[in-house]
Short mmCIF file of C-alpha atoms in Angstrom, two decimals:
data_model
loop_
_atom_site.label_atom_id
_atom_site.label_comp_id
_atom_site.label_asym_id
_atom_site.label_seq_id
_atom_site.Cartn_x
_atom_site.Cartn_y
_atom_site.Cartn_z
CA UNK A 191 38.41 -32.98 19.38
CA UNK A 192 35.36 -30.61 19.98
CA UNK A 193 36.37 -27.96 17.82
CA UNK A 194 35.96 -31.08 14.94
CA UNK A 195 32.59 -32.14 15.89
CA UNK A 196 31.69 -28.42 15.89
CA UNK A 197 33.21 -28.58 12.60
CA UNK A 198 31.01 -31.71 11.49
CA UNK A 199 27.65 -30.50 13.14
CA UNK A 200 27.87 -26.78 11.07
CA UNK A 201 28.56 -28.74 8.13
CA UNK A 202 25.78 -31.67 8.36
CA UNK A 203 23.61 -28.51 9.49
CA UNK A 204 24.32 -26.45 6.82
CA UNK A 205 23.64 -29.02 4.03
CA UNK A 206 20.19 -30.12 5.91
CA UNK A 207 18.57 -26.73 5.37
CA UNK A 208 20.29 -26.10 1.99
CA UNK A 209 18.23 -29.62 0.98
CA UNK A 210 15.15 -28.55 2.93
CA UNK A 211 15.09 -25.32 0.86
CA UNK A 212 16.15 -27.26 -2.36
CA UNK A 213 13.09 -29.77 -1.31
CA UNK A 214 10.60 -26.56 -1.84
CA UNK A 215 11.84 -25.42 -5.66
CA UNK A 216 12.20 -28.71 -6.74
CA UNK A 217 8.90 -29.70 -5.76
CA UNK A 218 7.58 -26.45 -7.76
CA UNK A 219 10.54 -27.73 -10.82
CA UNK A 220 8.64 -31.56 -10.79
CA UNK A 221 5.35 -30.15 -10.60
CA UNK A 222 4.29 -27.83 -13.33
CA UNK A 223 0.80 -27.45 -13.07
CA UNK A 224 1.36 -25.31 -9.95
CA UNK A 225 2.81 -22.53 -11.72
CA UNK A 226 0.45 -19.28 -11.68
CA UNK A 227 2.39 -17.23 -13.65
CA UNK A 228 0.46 -15.61 -17.14
CA UNK A 229 2.12 -14.25 -20.32
CA UNK A 230 0.33 -11.43 -20.99
CA UNK A 231 0.85 -10.11 -24.07
CA UNK A 232 0.25 -13.79 -25.36
CA UNK A 233 -2.97 -13.69 -23.62
CA UNK A 234 -5.27 -10.77 -24.18
CA UNK A 235 -7.57 -12.86 -26.13
CA UNK A 236 -8.76 -14.54 -22.91
CA UNK A 237 -7.61 -12.03 -20.62
CA UNK A 238 -10.64 -10.49 -18.83
CA UNK A 239 -10.55 -7.94 -15.57
CA UNK A 240 -12.88 -7.49 -13.24
CA UNK A 241 -16.22 -5.85 -13.98
CA UNK A 242 -15.12 -3.39 -11.09
CA UNK A 243 -11.61 -2.44 -12.26
CA UNK A 244 -10.78 0.94 -12.97
CA UNK A 245 -9.25 1.58 -16.40
CA UNK A 246 -11.25 4.66 -17.49
CA UNK A 247 -13.63 6.78 -17.27
CA UNK A 248 -16.67 6.28 -19.87
CA UNK A 249 -19.73 7.59 -20.79
CA UNK A 250 -22.03 4.79 -22.20
CA UNK A 251 -24.36 5.53 -25.05
CA UNK A 252 -27.84 3.39 -25.86
CA UNK A 253 -28.32 2.27 -29.56
CA UNK A 254 -30.11 6.02 -29.95
CA UNK A 255 -26.69 7.98 -29.18
CA UNK A 256 -28.51 9.33 -26.24
CA UNK A 257 -26.85 9.55 -22.87
CA UNK A 258 -27.68 10.24 -18.95
CA UNK A 259 -25.84 13.46 -17.96
CA UNK A 260 -27.21 16.50 -17.13
CA UNK A 261 -24.27 18.91 -17.47
CA UNK A 262 -24.53 18.96 -12.93
CA UNK A 263 -20.77 19.38 -13.00
CA UNK A 264 -20.73 17.30 -9.82
CA UNK A 265 -17.94 14.78 -11.18
CA UNK A 266 -16.14 18.10 -11.92
CA UNK A 267 -16.38 19.53 -8.57
CA UNK A 268 -15.85 15.66 -7.44
CA UNK A 269 -12.52 15.34 -9.14
CA UNK A 270 -9.45 16.30 -7.18
CA UNK A 271 -6.99 16.62 -10.17
CA UNK A 272 -9.34 18.71 -12.78
CA UNK A 273 -9.19 16.12 -15.26
CA UNK A 274 -12.95 16.64 -15.55
CA UNK A 275 -14.19 19.92 -17.46
CA UNK A 276 -17.58 20.08 -19.05
CA UNK A 277 -18.46 22.67 -21.42
CA UNK A 278 -22.74 23.41 -21.36
CA UNK A 279 -24.76 25.16 -23.68
CA UNK A 280 -27.97 26.32 -23.57
CA UNK A 281 -30.27 24.42 -25.74
CA UNK A 282 -33.88 25.21 -27.06
CA UNK A 283 -36.57 22.14 -26.01
CA UNK A 284 -39.51 21.85 -28.44
CA UNK A 285 -41.78 23.72 -26.02
CA UNK A 286 -39.86 26.48 -26.42
CA UNK A 287 -38.05 26.51 -23.25
CA UNK A 288 -34.22 26.96 -22.59
CA UNK A 289 -32.32 24.04 -20.66
CA UNK A 290 -28.87 23.66 -19.68
CA UNK A 291 -27.28 20.45 -21.79
CA UNK A 292 -23.66 19.58 -22.53
CA UNK A 293 -22.01 20.42 -24.98
CA UNK A 294 -18.23 18.86 -24.63
CA UNK A 295 -17.58 16.45 -21.96
CA UNK A 296 -13.82 16.73 -21.88
CA UNK A 297 -11.88 13.76 -20.23
CA UNK A 298 -7.90 14.33 -19.85
CA UNK A 299 -6.73 10.30 -19.16
CA UNK A 300 -3.22 12.09 -18.28
CA UNK A 301 -4.19 13.49 -15.25
CA UNK A 302 -6.54 10.68 -14.02
CA UNK A 303 -5.73 8.78 -11.43
CA UNK A 304 -8.49 6.47 -11.24
CA UNK A 305 -9.73 7.31 -7.64
CA UNK A 306 -13.62 6.29 -8.32
CA UNK A 307 -14.63 9.93 -7.01
CA UNK A 308 -16.67 11.14 -9.95
CA UNK A 309 -18.43 8.15 -10.81
CA UNK A 310 -19.52 8.05 -6.91
CA UNK A 311 -20.69 11.36 -6.97
CA UNK A 312 -22.69 11.56 -10.26
CA UNK A 313 -26.32 11.63 -9.52
CA UNK A 314 -27.74 9.99 -12.65
CA UNK A 315 -24.89 7.42 -13.44
CA UNK A 316 -23.97 9.14 -16.62
CA UNK A 317 -20.30 7.97 -16.06
CA UNK A 318 -19.33 4.80 -15.35
CA UNK A 319 -15.43 2.81 -15.07
CA UNK A 320 -14.15 1.15 -18.11
CA UNK A 321 -12.10 -2.10 -17.56
CA UNK A 322 -9.33 -1.06 -20.67
CA UNK A 323 -5.84 -0.65 -19.28
CA UNK A 324 -3.97 -0.53 -22.26
CA UNK A 325 -3.56 3.39 -22.36
CA UNK A 326 -0.13 4.02 -23.92
CA UNK A 327 0.08 6.06 -27.24
CA UNK A 328 2.74 8.09 -28.91
CA UNK A 329 1.24 11.36 -28.77
CA UNK A 330 0.24 12.51 -25.48
CA UNK A 331 -2.68 14.95 -27.05
CA UNK A 332 -4.68 11.72 -27.74
CA UNK A 333 -4.98 11.23 -24.52
CA UNK A 334 -7.35 13.98 -23.91
CA UNK A 335 -10.60 12.51 -24.39
CA UNK A 336 -14.25 13.75 -25.48
CA UNK A 337 -16.28 11.80 -23.60
CA UNK A 338 -20.26 12.11 -25.61
CA UNK A 339 -20.56 11.11 -29.21
CA UNK A 340 -21.28 13.89 -31.74
CA UNK A 341 -24.85 14.72 -32.15
CA UNK A 342 -25.51 12.87 -28.54
CA UNK A 343 -28.67 13.77 -26.81
CA UNK A 344 -29.77 13.37 -23.21
CA UNK A 345 -32.05 10.14 -22.87
CA UNK A 346 -35.27 11.18 -21.99
CA UNK A 347 -36.16 10.74 -18.25
CA UNK A 348 -33.46 11.71 -17.17
CA UNK A 349 -33.50 14.92 -14.95
CA UNK B 93 21.04 17.61 -6.23
CA UNK B 94 24.94 17.61 -7.85
CA UNK B 95 26.14 19.06 -4.47
CA UNK B 96 24.63 16.35 -2.59
CA UNK B 97 26.16 13.51 -4.48
CA UNK B 98 29.95 13.72 -3.58
CA UNK B 99 32.03 11.79 -5.44
CA UNK B 100 33.56 8.75 -3.94
CA UNK B 101 36.59 9.92 -1.66
CA UNK B 102 38.82 9.33 0.33
CA UNK B 103 39.00 11.75 3.30
CA UNK B 104 42.19 12.57 5.21
CA UNK B 105 41.83 10.10 8.21
CA UNK B 106 41.85 7.09 5.34
CA UNK B 107 38.34 6.78 5.39
CA UNK B 108 36.42 5.78 1.99
CA UNK B 109 32.42 7.95 1.29
CA UNK B 110 30.57 5.67 -0.63
CA UNK B 111 27.42 6.85 -2.00
CA UNK B 112 24.48 4.03 -2.33
CA UNK B 113 21.63 5.25 -4.30
CA UNK B 114 19.73 7.12 -4.87
CA UNK B 115 19.43 4.78 -7.71
CA UNK B 116 20.24 1.20 -5.83
CA UNK B 117 18.19 -2.33 -6.04
CA UNK B 118 18.39 -2.82 -2.32
CA UNK B 119 17.18 0.90 -1.05
CA UNK B 120 13.58 0.07 -2.59
CA UNK B 121 13.00 3.24 -3.90
CA UNK B 122 15.01 6.44 -4.22
CA UNK B 123 16.97 7.02 -0.62
CA UNK B 124 20.30 7.82 -0.62
CA UNK B 125 22.67 6.76 1.82
CA UNK B 126 25.91 8.53 2.06
CA UNK B 127 28.54 5.83 3.66
CA UNK B 128 31.78 6.61 5.57
CA UNK B 129 33.69 3.36 5.45
CA UNK B 130 36.98 1.95 7.15
CA UNK B 131 37.60 -0.74 5.37
CA UNK B 132 34.72 -2.36 4.51
CA UNK B 133 33.39 -1.24 8.34
CA UNK B 134 30.12 1.47 8.40
CA UNK B 135 31.89 4.50 10.42
CA UNK B 136 28.75 6.57 9.77
CA UNK B 137 26.15 7.08 7.25
CA UNK B 138 23.75 10.27 6.29
CA UNK B 139 20.47 9.53 4.58
CA UNK B 140 19.80 12.05 1.94
CA UNK B 141 16.20 11.82 1.81
CA UNK B 142 13.68 14.19 -0.58
CA UNK B 143 14.14 12.38 -3.89
CA UNK B 144 10.14 12.02 -4.12
CA UNK B 145 8.81 14.36 -2.22
CA UNK B 146 5.50 15.35 -3.85
CA UNK B 147 4.29 18.04 -1.16
CA UNK B 148 1.18 15.51 -0.29
CA UNK B 149 0.84 17.56 2.74
CA UNK B 150 0.47 21.12 1.41
CA UNK B 151 -1.59 19.67 -1.87
CA UNK B 152 -4.01 18.71 0.33
CA UNK B 153 -4.73 21.85 2.16
CA UNK B 154 -6.50 22.79 -1.25
CA UNK B 155 -9.09 19.74 -1.98
CA UNK B 156 -11.93 19.17 0.07
CA UNK B 157 -12.29 16.66 3.14
CA UNK B 158 -13.73 13.86 0.37
CA UNK B 159 -10.95 14.43 -1.93
CA UNK B 160 -7.46 14.91 -0.65
CA UNK B 161 -7.69 10.97 0.73
CA UNK B 162 -6.55 9.53 -2.51
CA UNK B 163 -3.30 11.29 -2.46
CA UNK B 164 -2.51 9.87 0.68
CA UNK B 165 -2.38 6.17 -1.60
CA UNK B 166 0.09 7.29 -2.93
CA UNK B 167 2.41 7.85 0.87
CA UNK B 168 2.64 4.25 1.70
CA UNK B 169 1.55 2.60 -1.29
CA UNK B 170 2.05 -0.81 -0.11
CA UNK B 171 -0.42 0.31 3.01
CA UNK B 172 -2.99 1.92 0.59
CA UNK B 173 -5.93 0.95 2.35
CA UNK B 174 -4.75 1.79 6.11
CA UNK B 175 -3.99 5.23 4.87
CA UNK B 176 -6.98 5.88 3.74
CA UNK B 177 -8.66 4.26 6.27
CA UNK B 178 -6.55 6.50 8.83
CA UNK B 179 -7.61 9.96 6.82
CA UNK B 180 -11.78 8.79 6.95
CA UNK B 181 -11.30 8.00 11.04
CA UNK B 182 -9.84 11.23 11.45
CA UNK B 183 -12.91 13.08 9.34
CA UNK B 184 -15.47 10.78 11.22
CA UNK B 185 -13.55 12.06 14.79
CA UNK B 186 -14.25 15.31 13.76
CA UNK B 187 -17.65 15.00 12.63
CA UNK B 188 -18.31 12.76 15.84
CA UNK B 189 -19.97 10.43 13.87
CA UNK B 190 -18.93 6.42 13.31
CA UNK B 191 -18.55 4.49 10.38
CA UNK B 192 -21.39 1.29 10.31
CA UNK B 193 -20.77 -1.74 11.70
CA UNK B 194 -20.92 -3.17 8.29
CA UNK B 195 -18.23 -0.79 6.65
CA UNK B 196 -16.11 -1.48 10.44
CA UNK B 197 -16.05 -4.92 9.54
CA UNK B 198 -15.09 -4.16 5.99
CA UNK B 199 -12.45 -2.06 6.53
CA UNK B 200 -10.62 -3.98 9.33
CA UNK B 201 -10.66 -6.96 6.68
CA UNK B 202 -9.17 -4.99 4.21
CA UNK B 203 -6.24 -3.68 6.28
CA UNK B 204 -5.26 -7.03 7.40
CA UNK B 205 -5.46 -8.39 4.07
CA UNK B 206 -3.31 -5.09 3.10
CA UNK B 207 -1.08 -6.40 5.72
CA UNK B 208 -0.84 -9.86 4.38
CA UNK B 209 0.27 -8.74 1.45
CA UNK B 210 2.71 -5.94 2.25
CA UNK B 211 4.46 -8.65 4.66
CA UNK B 212 4.52 -10.87 1.27
CA UNK B 213 6.25 -8.46 -0.74
CA UNK B 214 8.38 -7.82 2.35
CA UNK B 215 9.28 -11.59 2.86
CA UNK B 216 9.81 -11.67 -1.00
CA UNK B 217 12.40 -8.76 -1.85
CA UNK B 218 14.25 -9.61 1.76
CA UNK B 219 15.25 -13.17 0.30
CA UNK B 220 15.93 -11.28 -2.68
CA UNK B 221 18.25 -8.48 -0.75
CA UNK B 222 20.17 -11.32 0.43
CA UNK B 223 20.90 -13.12 -2.46
CA UNK B 224 17.61 -15.77 -2.67
CA UNK B 225 15.62 -15.09 -5.53
CA UNK B 226 13.22 -18.14 -5.72
CA UNK B 227 11.50 -16.58 -2.54
CA UNK B 228 10.38 -13.29 -4.38
CA UNK B 229 8.32 -15.95 -6.55
CA UNK B 230 6.51 -17.73 -3.93
CA UNK B 231 6.16 -14.41 -2.00
CA UNK B 232 4.65 -13.07 -4.96
CA UNK B 233 2.30 -15.75 -6.00
CA UNK B 234 0.28 -15.33 -2.45
CA UNK B 235 0.26 -11.73 -3.02
CA UNK B 236 -1.51 -11.76 -6.35
CA UNK B 237 -4.43 -14.03 -5.03
CA UNK B 238 -4.77 -10.91 -2.73
CA UNK B 239 -4.27 -8.07 -5.29
CA UNK B 240 -7.10 -9.86 -7.31
CA UNK B 241 -9.50 -9.52 -3.99
CA UNK B 242 -8.27 -5.82 -3.73
CA UNK B 243 -9.19 -5.19 -7.71
CA UNK B 244 -12.82 -7.26 -7.89
CA UNK B 245 -13.40 -5.29 -4.46
CA UNK B 246 -12.45 -2.31 -4.77
CA UNK B 247 -11.03 -1.72 -8.54
CA UNK B 248 -7.98 -0.94 -8.13
CA UNK B 249 -4.59 -2.86 -7.21
CA UNK B 250 -2.53 -0.83 -4.84
CA UNK B 251 -4.12 2.54 -4.72
CA UNK B 252 -7.65 1.99 -3.77
CA UNK B 253 -8.93 4.72 -2.30
CA UNK B 254 -12.31 2.50 -0.88
CA UNK B 255 -12.48 4.47 2.36
CA UNK B 256 -14.63 7.46 2.29
CA UNK B 257 -15.83 9.62 5.38
CA UNK B 258 -18.60 7.26 7.20
CA UNK B 259 -17.90 4.09 5.78
CA UNK B 260 -16.63 2.14 1.89
CA UNK B 261 -17.16 3.75 -1.40
CA UNK B 262 -18.83 0.56 -2.72
CA UNK B 263 -20.44 -2.65 -1.12
CA UNK B 264 -18.32 -5.33 -1.26
CA UNK B 265 -18.38 -7.54 -3.99
CA UNK B 266 -20.46 -11.05 -3.76
CA UNK B 267 -17.36 -13.16 -4.34
CA UNK B 268 -15.34 -11.57 -1.66
CA UNK B 269 -16.18 -13.82 1.26
CA UNK B 270 -15.42 -16.95 -0.73
CA UNK B 271 -12.32 -15.94 -1.87
CA UNK B 272 -10.74 -14.22 1.31
CA UNK B 273 -11.18 -17.72 2.91
CA UNK B 274 -9.99 -19.17 -0.36
CA UNK B 275 -6.46 -17.06 0.06
CA UNK B 276 -6.26 -17.70 3.76
CA UNK B 277 -6.52 -21.20 3.49
CA UNK B 278 -3.68 -21.25 0.65
CA UNK B 279 -1.18 -18.63 2.67
CA UNK B 280 -2.29 -21.00 5.78
CA UNK B 281 -0.61 -24.19 3.84
CA UNK B 282 2.23 -22.13 2.70
CA UNK B 283 3.84 -21.42 6.05
CA UNK B 284 5.86 -24.00 6.39
CA UNK B 285 7.10 -23.53 2.66
CA UNK B 286 8.28 -20.58 4.10
CA UNK B 287 9.79 -21.88 7.05
CA UNK B 288 11.83 -24.37 5.04
CA UNK B 289 13.07 -21.73 2.24
CA UNK B 290 14.09 -18.86 4.36
CA UNK B 291 13.71 -18.92 7.95
CA UNK B 292 15.95 -22.40 8.36
CA UNK B 293 18.22 -21.19 6.20
CA UNK B 294 22.15 -21.17 7.28
CA UNK B 295 23.25 -18.64 5.04
CA UNK B 296 19.77 -16.51 6.09
CA UNK B 297 20.69 -17.31 9.51
CA UNK B 298 24.12 -16.31 8.99
CA UNK B 299 23.15 -13.02 7.78
CA UNK B 300 20.54 -11.76 10.06
CA UNK B 301 21.33 -13.35 13.75
CA UNK B 302 23.42 -10.98 15.64
CA UNK B 303 23.38 -8.12 12.87
CA UNK B 304 21.92 -4.65 13.33
CA UNK B 305 20.93 -4.52 17.36
CA UNK B 306 18.69 -2.55 18.14
CA UNK B 307 18.04 -2.06 22.04
CA UNK B 308 14.81 -0.99 23.58
CA UNK B 309 16.29 2.09 24.75
CA UNK B 310 17.27 3.41 21.26
CA UNK B 311 13.85 2.39 19.48
CA UNK B 312 11.97 4.38 22.27
CA UNK B 313 14.11 7.14 22.10
CA UNK B 314 14.32 7.30 18.54
CA UNK B 315 10.41 7.16 18.21
CA UNK B 316 10.38 3.62 16.25
CA UNK B 317 7.28 1.95 15.97
CA UNK B 318 6.08 -1.01 14.24
CA UNK B 319 7.41 -4.64 14.02
CA UNK B 320 11.03 -3.24 13.77
CA UNK B 321 10.47 -1.56 17.44
CA UNK B 322 8.25 -4.79 18.82
CA UNK B 323 11.30 -7.16 17.81
CA UNK B 324 13.38 -5.24 20.22
CA UNK B 325 10.36 -5.77 23.29
CA UNK B 326 8.38 -2.13 22.89
CA UNK B 327 5.19 -3.08 23.06
CA UNK B 328 3.19 -0.45 20.59
CA UNK B 329 0.49 -1.99 18.19
CA UNK B 330 -2.25 0.63 18.07
CA UNK B 331 -4.81 -2.06 17.12
CA UNK B 332 -4.09 -3.38 20.87
CA UNK B 333 -3.64 0.17 22.70
CA UNK B 334 -6.15 2.15 21.06
CA UNK B 335 -8.26 -0.10 18.93
CA UNK B 336 -9.82 1.58 15.96
CA UNK B 337 -12.86 0.29 13.51
CA UNK B 338 -13.21 -3.68 14.35
CA UNK B 339 -10.28 -4.10 15.95
CA UNK B 340 -11.90 -4.18 19.94
CA UNK B 341 -13.79 -7.64 18.33
CA UNK B 342 -11.35 -9.44 17.98
CA UNK B 343 -8.63 -11.51 19.52
CA UNK B 344 -5.23 -11.62 18.36
CA UNK B 345 -1.91 -11.51 19.82
CA UNK B 346 0.82 -8.81 19.51
CA UNK B 347 3.78 -9.93 18.70
CA UNK B 348 6.69 -9.14 20.70
CA UNK B 349 10.78 -10.62 20.82
CA UNK B 350 13.23 -9.74 22.94
CA UNK B 351 16.29 -10.42 20.10
CA UNK B 352 16.64 -6.62 18.51
CA UNK B 353 18.21 -8.21 15.42
CA UNK B 354 17.19 -8.85 12.13
CA UNK B 355 16.30 -12.07 12.20
CA UNK B 356 14.05 -11.12 15.39
CA UNK B 357 12.80 -8.23 13.48
CA UNK B 358 12.13 -11.22 10.70
CA UNK B 359 10.90 -13.56 12.96
CA UNK B 360 7.92 -10.96 14.24
CA UNK B 361 6.70 -10.15 10.83
CA UNK B 362 6.57 -13.73 9.88
CA UNK B 363 4.37 -14.59 13.06
CA UNK B 364 2.12 -11.03 12.42
CA UNK B 365 1.16 -12.94 9.10
CA UNK B 366 -0.14 -15.63 11.12
CA UNK B 367 -2.07 -12.93 13.24
CA UNK B 368 -3.39 -11.24 10.31
CA UNK B 369 -5.04 -14.29 9.34
CA UNK B 370 -6.47 -15.40 12.31
CA UNK B 371 -8.10 -11.78 12.62
CA UNK B 372 -9.58 -12.27 9.24
CA UNK B 373 -10.63 -15.83 10.10
CA UNK B 374 -12.72 -14.14 12.96
CA UNK B 375 -14.25 -11.44 11.37
CA UNK B 376 -15.09 -12.71 7.52
CA UNK B 377 -18.11 -15.19 8.45
CA UNK B 378 -19.57 -12.50 10.62
CA UNK B 379 -20.22 -9.22 8.67
CA UNK B 380 -23.03 -7.50 9.94
CA UNK B 381 -25.73 -6.78 7.68
CA UNK B 382 -26.83 -3.08 6.69
CA UNK B 383 -25.68 -0.10 5.21
CA UNK B 384 -22.12 0.10 3.88
CA UNK B 385 -21.57 4.07 4.27
CA UNK B 386 -23.24 6.49 6.88
CA UNK B 387 -24.88 9.55 5.52
CA UNK B 388 -22.98 12.42 5.54
CA UNK B 389 -22.70 15.70 3.41
CA UNK B 390 -22.35 16.41 0.07
CA UNK B 391 -19.74 19.13 0.78
CA UNK B 392 -18.15 18.50 4.10
CA UNK B 393 -17.51 20.91 6.59
CA UNK B 394 -15.65 20.35 9.87
CA UNK B 395 -15.95 21.92 13.17
CA UNK B 396 -12.92 24.56 14.06
CA UNK B 397 -10.23 22.55 15.92
CA UNK B 398 -7.59 20.20 15.65
CA UNK B 399 -7.87 16.55 15.40
CA UNK B 400 -5.37 13.42 15.52
CA UNK B 401 -6.20 9.97 14.74
CA UNK B 402 -3.35 7.22 14.57
CA UNK B 403 -3.19 3.95 13.06
CA UNK B 404 -1.02 0.54 12.86
CA UNK B 405 0.12 0.28 9.39
CA UNK B 406 2.93 -2.93 8.13
CA UNK B 407 5.01 -0.52 8.80
CA UNK B 408 4.13 1.50 12.08
CA UNK B 409 1.90 3.98 13.66
CA UNK B 410 0.49 6.44 11.30
CA UNK B 411 -0.49 9.61 12.58
CA UNK B 412 -3.02 11.76 11.20
CA UNK B 413 -2.95 15.20 12.41
CA UNK B 414 -5.98 17.70 11.15
CA UNK B 415 -6.29 21.51 11.77
CA UNK B 416 -9.58 22.57 10.39
CA UNK B 417 -10.60 26.37 10.62
CA UNK B 418 -14.11 25.60 10.36
CA UNK B 419 -14.15 26.00 6.21
CA UNK B 420 -14.62 22.98 3.46
CA UNK B 421 -10.50 22.59 2.82
CA UNK B 422 -8.43 21.17 6.00
CA UNK B 423 -6.21 24.38 7.26
CA UNK B 424 -3.38 21.94 7.50
CA UNK B 425 -2.67 18.44 7.51
CA UNK B 426 0.55 16.87 8.85
CA UNK B 427 1.28 13.11 8.33
CA UNK B 428 3.13 11.12 11.10
CA UNK B 429 4.69 8.58 8.67
CA UNK B 430 6.48 5.68 10.30
CA UNK B 431 9.34 4.93 8.04
CA UNK B 432 10.54 8.22 8.25
CA UNK B 433 10.95 8.02 12.56
CA UNK B 434 12.40 4.52 11.48
CA UNK B 435 14.76 5.63 8.57
CA UNK B 436 16.50 7.98 11.44
CA UNK B 437 17.49 4.94 13.52
CA UNK B 438 19.20 3.47 10.34
CA UNK B 439 22.67 5.27 11.06
CA UNK B 440 22.72 4.46 14.78
CA UNK B 441 22.14 0.86 14.62
CA UNK B 442 24.25 0.09 11.57
CA UNK B 443 27.30 1.68 12.80
CA UNK B 444 30.24 -1.31 13.18
CA UNK B 445 28.75 -3.65 10.71
CA UNK B 446 29.91 -4.78 7.50
CA UNK B 447 28.13 -2.97 4.18
CA UNK B 448 26.72 -5.98 3.43
CA UNK B 449 24.93 -6.18 6.70
CA UNK B 450 23.35 -2.67 6.03
CA UNK B 451 21.35 -4.27 3.01
CA UNK B 452 19.94 -7.22 6.09
CA UNK B 453 19.31 -3.99 8.11
CA UNK B 454 17.69 -1.70 5.40
CA UNK B 455 15.65 -5.23 4.23
CA UNK B 456 14.18 -5.79 7.66
CA UNK B 457 13.68 -2.37 8.59
CA UNK B 458 11.55 -2.57 5.39
CA UNK B 459 11.29 0.85 4.29
CA UNK B 460 8.69 2.84 1.96
CA UNK B 461 10.48 5.58 0.71
CA UNK B 462 7.54 7.84 -0.76
CA UNK B 463 6.37 7.53 2.57
CA UNK B 464 9.40 9.43 4.06
CA UNK B 465 9.38 12.23 1.63
CA UNK B 466 5.63 12.37 1.06
#
């Protein structure tokens, strides 16, 4: 007799626990407004990333094609992976003095871990983190980027 | 690698050798378990590790004290904040400075949010391992909101690298407090849902109750820490015993259980989520004003000596042992990772159970493989 009571008790408990769980899933099945998923490639037009999101290192230029990079190489030292390489040149200034200026700011996106240490270490705020995250390419050579625009100059007043 | 993976063979004693992994969904990574079976009963387990070894310790030796922290995000990637914090705390200990009060509070809040996110993922994956697909999506709904907080304030979702020696990298985002409060309210409303769909489910109970028993003595002698040890009654919460950051200013309970089986480990983690929520609630409105970072030199040089700092990750005790020879690079760094010790107990507790139970045991120990290999 005790066996039978136990048997039916187990069946009752099992059914009850399964129905409790089904109640939760049933709630979401009938409440379509509570769906949280986004269909990524379809929402590209409306998708905005957070302003601090680290997608890649970029060097902002103003309308006169001027940047703020003085070529101090603080970011190159701060980078743990060696993804930044700065090539400098000597430039003749109008007053006859020679000054160190950047020639090319080479950035290896394929080595970068987006740790933000270069941006934090920059004394003149020349580089920032961009929000672009779609980096897939067919040729890995295109991941080596030159951040300063051709014929760009150092912004006046930045030392 | 060919030598390690033997073909599935039957030995002379009639035992069947089964290779689970290195690529298997229930091992949560590239862990290779060589299992000796008698029928379906487990006789012996040999874990083979090293498939994802990246030599983070050796790599750190050629990086400066500011630079090596980023690599620790890749150890226990579900608790990147806490790993980074451990390294930052070690350097602060050596420099004999302390983070600013604001940084301490933010560090604690972010660590607890990390713990919540990690436990959410674990909860979903445990369900997935034991045959329930739905909890995974519910867990990721809350986890996604926490990831959004991380993304907004720190700039990255998993490998944040937000802790620097002396404080935090940048100040918190203006939306940080409001978003955190919102997610706490959301999680508090979902406790009942979690219990309804998993904790009380009869299939789940049958698969976890009395399975994978770990005794208190075994837990201590194998060096098991974290929720796995606390489910066996070992009091080992570093946040309680050796408070760091702002943990000495909050009140919370250390969750202990004497069950020792998979169900006890499950319950301990579910209750820890509630404690994390309560810790964040105590701190979120009281973040002190002031600097977010203590001034440190551009090139950090630590005084000669040995330094050790331990923190509590969602999986147990993480220790950072740092030897400095006075230069700008660490002489030696050793991480005492919780998952390595927790894995060592797996062969002992899985013996005698069925092969289906092994999945439940592995799920509730909550292994993260990159932390084992480093």
